[in-house]
Amino acid sequence: MLTDTAVRPPAGRQMHDQPGTSGDQVAQQLAAAIREIVALVVGADNRVTPEERRFALEIVGAFAPGYGQDDLRGDLTRSAAAPLDERLQYLGACLSAAGKEGLLRAAARVMTADGAVDPRERLAVEAVGDALGLATQQVAVLIDVAVDEIGGSAQ
C-alpha cells in the first residue's frame, strides 16, 4: 500500500528549504502538482488500467482527502491544460532535494503502477524531473529504481 511517504522526505527533513515560502503555500502547490502529475503520467499512454486507477486514487487521496473517481476523470480531461510546468518550476525552487526526489519517485511509481512501462509514460516522468530542475542522470536513476521494483526493463 502506498502512503504519502512516497512523496514526503524522511522524518526530520524538511520538504522545502526556500526562505520566504509558507508551508501552506508549498503544500497547496504540492497537492495540485500531485493531481496533475498523476493525470499526466496515467494518461500518457491514452489508457487507464484498473491498477493505475487504484494507485492514482490512493496517492492523490493521501494529499486530497475525498479524492475519487470523478475527480480523477476530471483531472485526466483537464490534464493538457493544467499549469503543471509552471507549478513544477515553482516547486523546484521551493522544495528541498529530498522533496524533489520524493515527487519524482511518486511519478515513477505511478508510471509502473500497472506493471509495465510505456515509453510515453517514461517521457512524462522525465519531463517532471526536468521541470523540477533535477539532473538528467538523477532522473534516470530514480526511474530505473522504480522499474527495477516491478522487475521490468527501462525503455
CSV table of C-alpha atoms in Angstrom, one decimal:
chain,number,residue,atom,x,y,z
A,1,MET,CA,0.0,0.0,0.0
A,2,LEU,CA,1.3,3.4,-1.0
A,3,THR,CA,1.3,6.2,1.6
A,4,ASP,CA,2.3,9.8,1.2
A,5,THR,CA,5.8,8.7,2.3
A,6,ALA,CA,6.5,8.0,-1.3
A,7,VAL,CA,6.5,11.8,-1.7
A,8,ARG,CA,7.4,13.1,1.7
A,9,PRO,CA,11.0,13.2,2.9
A,10,PRO,CA,12.2,11.0,5.7
A,11,ALA,CA,11.3,12.2,9.2
A,12,GLY,CA,13.3,15.2,10.4
A,13,ARG,CA,13.9,16.5,6.9
A,14,GLN,CA,12.1,19.5,5.5
A,15,MET,CA,10.2,19.2,2.3
A,16,HIS,CA,11.1,22.8,1.3
A,17,ASP,CA,14.1,24.9,2.0
A,18,GLN,CA,13.3,28.2,0.3
A,19,PRO,CA,13.2,31.1,2.7
A,20,GLY,CA,10.1,33.2,2.4
A,21,THR,CA,7.8,30.4,1.3
A,22,SER,CA,5.0,29.4,3.6
A,23,GLY,CA,4.5,25.8,4.3
A,24,ASP,CA,0.8,26.1,3.4
A,25,GLN,CA,1.6,27.7,0.0
A,26,VAL,CA,4.0,24.9,-0.8
A,27,ALA,CA,1.6,22.2,0.5
A,28,GLN,CA,-1.2,23.6,-1.8
A,29,GLN,CA,1.1,23.7,-4.8
A,30,LEU,CA,2.3,20.2,-4.0
A,31,ALA,CA,-1.2,18.8,-3.7
A,32,ALA,CA,-2.2,20.3,-7.0
A,33,ALA,CA,1.1,19.1,-8.6
A,34,ILE,CA,0.4,15.5,-7.4
A,35,ARG,CA,-3.0,15.6,-9.1
A,36,GLU,CA,-1.6,17.0,-12.3
A,37,ILE,CA,1.4,14.6,-12.3
A,38,VAL,CA,-0.8,11.6,-11.8
A,39,ALA,CA,-3.1,12.7,-14.6
A,40,LEU,CA,-0.2,13.4,-16.9
A,41,VAL,CA,1.5,10.0,-16.3
A,42,VAL,CA,-1.6,7.9,-16.1
A,43,GLY,CA,-3.0,9.4,-19.3
A,44,ALA,CA,0.3,9.4,-21.2
A,45,ASP,CA,-0.4,6.1,-23.0
A,46,ASN,CA,-4.1,7.0,-23.6
A,47,ARG,CA,-5.4,4.2,-21.4
A,48,VAL,CA,-6.1,3.9,-17.7
A,49,THR,CA,-5.8,0.4,-16.3
A,50,PRO,CA,-7.6,-0.7,-13.1
A,51,GLU,CA,-4.2,-0.8,-11.3
A,52,GLU,CA,-3.3,2.7,-12.4
A,53,ARG,CA,-6.8,4.0,-11.4
A,54,ARG,CA,-6.4,2.4,-7.9
A,55,PHE,CA,-2.9,3.7,-7.5
A,56,ALA,CA,-3.9,7.2,-8.7
A,57,LEU,CA,-6.8,7.4,-6.2
A,58,GLU,CA,-4.6,6.2,-3.4
A,59,ILE,CA,-1.6,8.5,-3.9
A,60,VAL,CA,-3.7,11.6,-4.6
A,61,GLY,CA,-6.1,10.7,-1.8
A,62,ALA,CA,-3.1,10.9,0.6
A,63,PHE,CA,-2.9,14.7,-0.2
A,64,ALA,CA,-6.5,15.4,-1.1
A,65,PRO,CA,-8.9,13.5,1.2
A,66,GLY,CA,-12.1,12.6,-0.5
A,67,TYR,CA,-10.5,12.4,-4.0
A,68,GLY,CA,-12.5,9.9,-6.0
A,69,GLN,CA,-13.2,8.5,-9.5
A,70,ASP,CA,-15.0,11.6,-10.7
A,71,ASP,CA,-12.1,13.8,-9.6
A,72,LEU,CA,-9.6,11.6,-11.5
A,73,ARG,CA,-11.8,11.7,-14.6
A,74,GLY,CA,-11.9,15.5,-14.4
A,75,ASP,CA,-8.1,15.7,-13.9
A,76,LEU,CA,-7.5,13.4,-16.9
A,77,THR,CA,-9.8,15.6,-19.0
A,78,ARG,CA,-8.0,18.8,-17.9
A,79,SER,CA,-4.5,17.4,-18.0
A,80,ALA,CA,-3.4,19.1,-21.2
A,81,ALA,CA,-4.5,22.5,-19.9
A,82,ALA,CA,-3.1,22.1,-16.4
A,83,PRO,CA,-0.3,24.6,-15.5
A,84,LEU,CA,2.0,21.7,-14.5
A,85,ASP,CA,5.2,23.1,-15.9
A,86,GLU,CA,4.8,26.4,-14.0
A,87,ARG,CA,3.8,24.6,-10.8
A,88,LEU,CA,6.8,22.3,-11.0
A,89,GLN,CA,9.2,25.2,-11.7
A,90,TYR,CA,7.8,26.9,-8.6
A,91,LEU,CA,8.2,23.7,-6.5
A,92,GLY,CA,11.6,23.1,-7.9
A,93,ALA,CA,12.7,26.4,-6.4
A,94,CYS,CA,11.0,25.7,-3.1
A,95,LEU,CA,11.4,22.0,-2.4
A,96,SER,CA,14.5,20.6,-0.8
A,97,ALA,CA,16.4,17.9,-2.7
A,98,ALA,CA,14.6,15.2,-0.8
A,99,GLY,CA,11.2,16.8,-1.7
A,100,LYS,CA,12.1,17.0,-5.4
A,101,GLU,CA,13.3,13.4,-5.4
A,102,GLY,CA,10.2,12.3,-3.5
A,103,LEU,CA,7.9,13.9,-6.0
A,104,LEU,CA,9.8,12.3,-8.9
A,105,ARG,CA,9.7,8.9,-7.1
A,106,ALA,CA,5.9,9.2,-6.8
A,107,ALA,CA,5.7,10.0,-10.6
A,108,ALA,CA,7.9,7.0,-11.4
A,109,ARG,CA,5.7,4.8,-9.1
A,110,VAL,CA,2.6,5.9,-11.0
A,111,MET,CA,4.4,5.0,-14.2
A,112,THR,CA,4.9,1.5,-13.0
A,113,ALA,CA,1.5,1.0,-11.3
A,114,ASP,CA,0.2,-1.4,-14.0
A,115,GLY,CA,3.5,-3.4,-14.1
A,116,ALA,CA,4.6,-2.1,-17.5
A,117,VAL,CA,6.4,1.0,-18.6
A,118,ASP,CA,5.1,2.6,-21.7
A,119,PRO,CA,7.7,4.9,-23.4
A,120,ARG,CA,5.2,7.8,-23.3
A,121,GLU,CA,4.8,7.4,-19.6
A,122,ARG,CA,8.6,7.4,-19.2
A,123,LEU,CA,8.8,10.6,-21.2
A,124,ALA,CA,6.2,12.2,-19.0
A,125,VAL,CA,8.1,11.3,-15.8
A,126,GLU,CA,11.4,12.6,-17.4
A,127,ALA,CA,9.6,15.9,-18.1
A,128,VAL,CA,8.5,16.1,-14.5
A,129,GLY,CA,12.1,15.7,-13.4
A,130,ASP,CA,13.3,18.2,-15.9
A,131,ALA,CA,10.7,20.8,-14.8
A,132,LEU,CA,11.8,20.3,-11.1
A,133,GLY,CA,15.4,21.0,-12.1
A,134,LEU,CA,16.7,17.6,-11.4
A,135,ALA,CA,19.8,16.4,-13.3
A,136,THR,CA,19.1,14.0,-16.2
A,137,GLN,CA,21.2,11.3,-14.6
A,138,GLN,CA,19.4,11.6,-11.3
A,139,VAL,CA,16.1,11.3,-13.1
A,140,ALA,CA,17.2,8.2,-15.0
A,141,VAL,CA,18.4,6.6,-11.7
A,142,LEU,CA,15.1,7.2,-9.9
A,143,ILE,CA,13.2,5.9,-12.9
A,144,ASP,CA,15.4,2.8,-13.1
A,145,VAL,CA,14.8,2.1,-9.4
A,146,ALA,CA,11.0,2.2,-9.9
A,147,VAL,CA,11.3,-0.1,-12.9
A,148,ASP,CA,13.5,-2.5,-11.0
A,149,GLU,CA,10.9,-2.7,-8.3
A,150,ILE,CA,8.4,-4.2,-10.7
A,151,GLY,CA,11.0,-6.4,-12.3
A,152,GLY,CA,10.7,-4.7,-15.6
A,153,SER,CA,13.1,-3.2,-18.0
A,154,ALA,CA,13.5,0.5,-18.7
A,155,GLN,CA,12.6,1.5,-22.3
